[in-house]
PDB file of C-alpha atoms in Angstrom:
ATOM      1  CA  MET A   1     122.400  89.968  -8.822  1.00  0.00           C
ATOM      2  CA  PHE A   2     122.894  88.122 -12.110  1.00  0.00           C
ATOM      3  CA  GLU A   3     126.266  87.827 -13.681  1.00  0.00           C
ATOM      4  CA  PRO A   4     126.624  86.583 -17.240  1.00  0.00           C
ATOM      5  CA  SER A   5     128.608  83.392 -17.561  1.00  0.00           C
ATOM      6  CA  SER A   6     130.597  82.144 -20.507  1.00  0.00           C
ATOM      7  CA  SER A   7     127.628  80.114 -21.786  1.00  0.00           C
ATOM      8  CA  GLY A   8     125.389  83.199 -21.947  1.00  0.00           C
ATOM      9  CA  ALA A   9     122.856  81.918 -19.392  1.00  0.00           C
ATOM     10  CA  PRO A  10     122.205  84.087 -16.327  1.00  0.00           C
ATOM     11  CA  GLU A  11     123.835  82.793 -13.181  1.00  0.00           C
ATOM     12  CA  SER A  12     122.782  83.859  -9.720  1.00  0.00           C
ATOM     13  CA  SER A  13     125.473  85.257  -7.466  1.00  0.00           C
ATOM     14  CA  THR A  14     123.646  84.121  -4.330  1.00  0.00           C
ATOM     15  CA  THR A  15     123.736  80.559  -3.080  1.00  0.00           C
ATOM     16  CA  ILE A  16     121.360  78.553  -0.971  1.00  0.00           C
ATOM     17  CA  ARG A  17     122.833  78.320   2.497  1.00  0.00           C
ATOM     18  CA  ALA A  18     122.494  75.193   4.573  1.00  0.00           C
ATOM     19  CA  ALA A  19     121.562  75.368   8.236  1.00  0.00           C
ATOM     20  CA  SER A  20     124.638  75.735  10.372  1.00  0.00           C
ATOM     21  CA  ALA A  21     125.521  72.660  12.386  1.00  0.00           C
ATOM     22  CA  PRO A  22     126.469  73.052  16.030  1.00  0.00           C
ATOM     23  CA  GLN A  23     130.152  73.126  16.839  1.00  0.00           C
ATOM     24  CA  GLY A  24     131.475  69.870  18.179  1.00  0.00           C
ATOM     25  CA  GLY A  25     130.801  66.230  17.450  1.00  0.00           C
ATOM     26  CA  GLY A  26     127.696  66.414  15.284  1.00  0.00           C
ATOM     27  CA  PRO A  27     127.104  64.006  12.403  1.00  0.00           C
ATOM     28  CA  THR A  28     128.660  66.379   9.860  1.00  0.00           C
ATOM     29  CA  GLY A  29     131.464  67.557  12.149  1.00  0.00           C
ATOM     30  CA  SER A  30     132.796  64.081  12.868  1.00  0.00           C
ATOM     31  CA  ALA A  31     134.565  63.837   9.492  1.00  0.00           C
ATOM     32  CA  GLY A  32     136.795  66.723  10.476  1.00  0.00           C
ATOM     33  CA  GLY A  33     136.652  68.544   7.125  1.00  0.00           C
ATOM     34  CA  PRO A  34     134.390  71.332   6.020  1.00  0.00           C
ATOM     35  CA  SER A  35     131.315  70.366   4.060  1.00  0.00           C
ATOM     36  CA  PRO A  36     131.285  71.291   0.361  1.00  0.00           C
ATOM     37  CA  PRO A  37     129.468  74.528  -0.490  1.00  0.00           C
ATOM     38  CA  PRO A  38     125.933  74.121  -1.820  1.00  0.00           C
ATOM     39  CA  THR A  39     125.359  74.527  -5.521  1.00  0.00           C
ATOM     40  CA  PRO A  40     123.783  77.795  -6.690  1.00  0.00           C
ATOM     41  CA  TYR A  41     120.155  77.763  -7.841  1.00  0.00           C
ATOM     42  CA  ALA A  42     119.830  77.891 -11.629  1.00  0.00           C
ATOM     43  CA  ALA A  43     116.364  78.581 -13.017  1.00  0.00           C
ATOM     44  CA  GLU A  44     115.259  76.945 -16.227  1.00  0.00           C
ATOM     45  CA  SER A  45     115.580  79.500 -18.995  1.00  0.00           C
ATOM     46  CA  GLU A  46     112.562  78.450 -21.087  1.00  0.00           C
ATOM     47  CA  VAL A  47     109.053  77.602 -19.899  1.00  0.00           C
ATOM     48  CA  HIS A  48     106.880  76.191 -22.636  1.00  0.00           C
ATOM     49  CA  LEU A  49     103.187  76.904 -23.055  1.00  0.00           C
ATOM     50  CA  LEU A  50     102.380  73.204 -22.749  1.00  0.00           C
ATOM     51  CA  ASP A  51     103.995  73.186 -19.289  1.00  0.00           C
ATOM     52  CA  ARG A  52     101.641  75.942 -18.147  1.00  0.00           C
ATOM     53  CA  ILE A  53      98.627  74.181 -19.659  1.00  0.00           C
ATOM     54  CA  ALA A  54      99.675  70.947 -17.943  1.00  0.00           C
ATOM     55  CA  VAL A  55      99.646  72.741 -14.574  1.00  0.00           C
ATOM     56  CA  LEU A  56      96.145  74.069 -15.256  1.00  0.00           C
ATOM     57  CA  TYR A  57      95.018  70.580 -16.265  1.00  0.00           C
ATOM     58  CA  ARG A  58      96.546  69.076 -13.136  1.00  0.00           C
ATOM     59  CA  TYR A  59      94.641  71.508 -10.906  1.00  0.00           C
ATOM     60  CA  ARG A  60      91.499  71.638 -13.067  1.00  0.00           C
ATOM     61  CA  ARG A  61      89.162  70.676 -10.222  1.00  0.00           C
ATOM     62  CA  LEU A  62      90.498  73.467  -8.034  1.00  0.00           C
ATOM     63  CA  CYS A  63      90.265  75.985 -10.897  1.00  0.00           C
ATOM     64  CA  ILE A  64      86.671  75.004 -11.717  1.00  0.00           C
ATOM     65  CA  THR A  65      85.659  75.098  -8.038  1.00  0.00           C
ATOM     66  CA  VAL A  66      87.129  78.569  -7.517  1.00  0.00           C
ATOM     67  CA  PHE A  67      85.485  79.827 -10.723  1.00  0.00           C
ATOM     68  CA  ILE A  68      82.053  78.492  -9.702  1.00  0.00           C
ATOM     69  CA  LEU A  69      82.310  79.879  -6.153  1.00  0.00           C
ATOM     70  CA  VAL A  70      83.378  83.354  -7.298  1.00  0.00           C
ATOM     71  CA  THR A  71      80.684  83.453  -9.985  1.00  0.00           C
ATOM     72  CA  ALA A  72      78.004  82.364  -7.507  1.00  0.00           C
ATOM     73  CA  ALA A  73      79.154  84.957  -4.963  1.00  0.00           C
ATOM     74  CA  MET A  74      78.989  87.751  -7.556  1.00  0.00           C
ATOM     75  CA  ILE A  75      75.505  86.675  -8.698  1.00  0.00           C
ATOM     76  CA  ILE A  76      74.232  86.577  -5.111  1.00  0.00           C
ATOM     77  CA  GLN A  77      75.763  89.964  -4.340  1.00  0.00           C
ATOM     78  CA  GLY A  78      74.306  91.472  -7.515  1.00  0.00           C
ATOM     79  CA  TYR A  79      70.772  90.324  -6.767  1.00  0.00           C
ATOM     80  CA  SER A  80      70.834  91.085  -3.036  1.00  0.00           C
ATOM     81  CA  ASN A  81      72.058  94.701  -3.254  1.00  0.00           C
ATOM     82  CA  VAL A  82      69.470  97.456  -2.945  1.00  0.00           C
ATOM     83  CA  LYS A  83      69.227  99.362  -6.194  1.00  0.00           C
ATOM     84  CA  ILE A  84      69.666 103.099  -5.664  1.00  0.00           C
ATOM     85  CA  TYR A  85      68.934 105.347  -8.607  1.00  0.00           C
ATOM     86  CA  GLN A  86      69.036 109.117  -8.852  1.00  0.00           C
ATOM     87  CA  ALA A  87      67.496 111.110 -11.652  1.00  0.00           C
ATOM     88  CA  GLN A  88      67.305 114.805 -12.415  1.00  0.00           C
ATOM     89  CA  ALA A  89      65.355 116.614 -15.102  1.00  0.00           C
ATOM     90  CA  ARG A  90      64.716 120.177 -16.248  1.00  0.00           C
ATOM     91  CA  VAL A  91      61.807 121.313 -18.367  1.00  0.00           C
ATOM     92  CA  LEU A  92      62.316 124.251 -20.692  1.00  0.00           C
ATOM     93  CA  ILE A  93      59.105 126.069 -21.587  1.00  0.00           C
ATOM     94  CA  GLU A  94      59.439 128.606 -24.368  1.00  0.00           C
ATOM     95  CA  ASP A  95      56.876 131.125 -25.451  1.00  0.00           C
ATOM     96  CA  GLU A  96      55.377 130.156 -28.813  1.00  0.00           C
ATOM     97  CA  ARG A  97      55.395 133.735 -30.017  1.00  0.00           C
ATOM     98  CA  SER A  98      59.146 134.084 -29.569  1.00  0.00           C
ATOM     99  CA  THR A  99      59.859 130.956 -31.663  1.00  0.00           C
ATOM    100  CA  ALA A 100      57.430 131.774 -34.471  1.00  0.00           C
ATOM    101  CA  ILE A 101      58.920 132.833 -37.776  1.00  0.00           C
ATOM    102  CA  PRO A 102      57.278 136.007 -39.054  1.00  0.00           C
ATOM    103  CA  GLY A 103      55.296 135.602 -42.248  1.00  0.00           C
ATOM    104  CA  LEU A 104      54.615 131.870 -41.913  1.00  0.00           C
ATOM    105  CA  GLN A 105      51.653 132.097 -39.535  1.00  0.00           C
ATOM    106  CA  ASN A 106      48.431 133.996 -40.198  1.00  0.00           C
ATOM    107  CA  GLU A 107      47.439 134.340 -36.554  1.00  0.00           C
ATOM    108  CA  GLN A 108      49.437 136.980 -34.737  1.00  0.00           C
TER     109      GLN A 108
END
């Protein structure tokens, strides 16, 4: 996959392959020699925050449009859904005589 080079930067072991030309007298085959191998793809090692912000600024209209459309769709869906609620309750009725503390009440 990646093999370290002498400079310390990662180097890809795969290369971009060009489309194979037909055998015979094509435009690249007329020279008689093989074409030089393509150079390997080397990714830039550092991507700065300003580069990412510049991309967002470049596509700001698209970003704002997508944000508005998604927000509007969620608002419409939220108001158009039928609200379904379920509730459950239990009532506990205790006898007053069982909860009375003896000696505090005169009526027994």
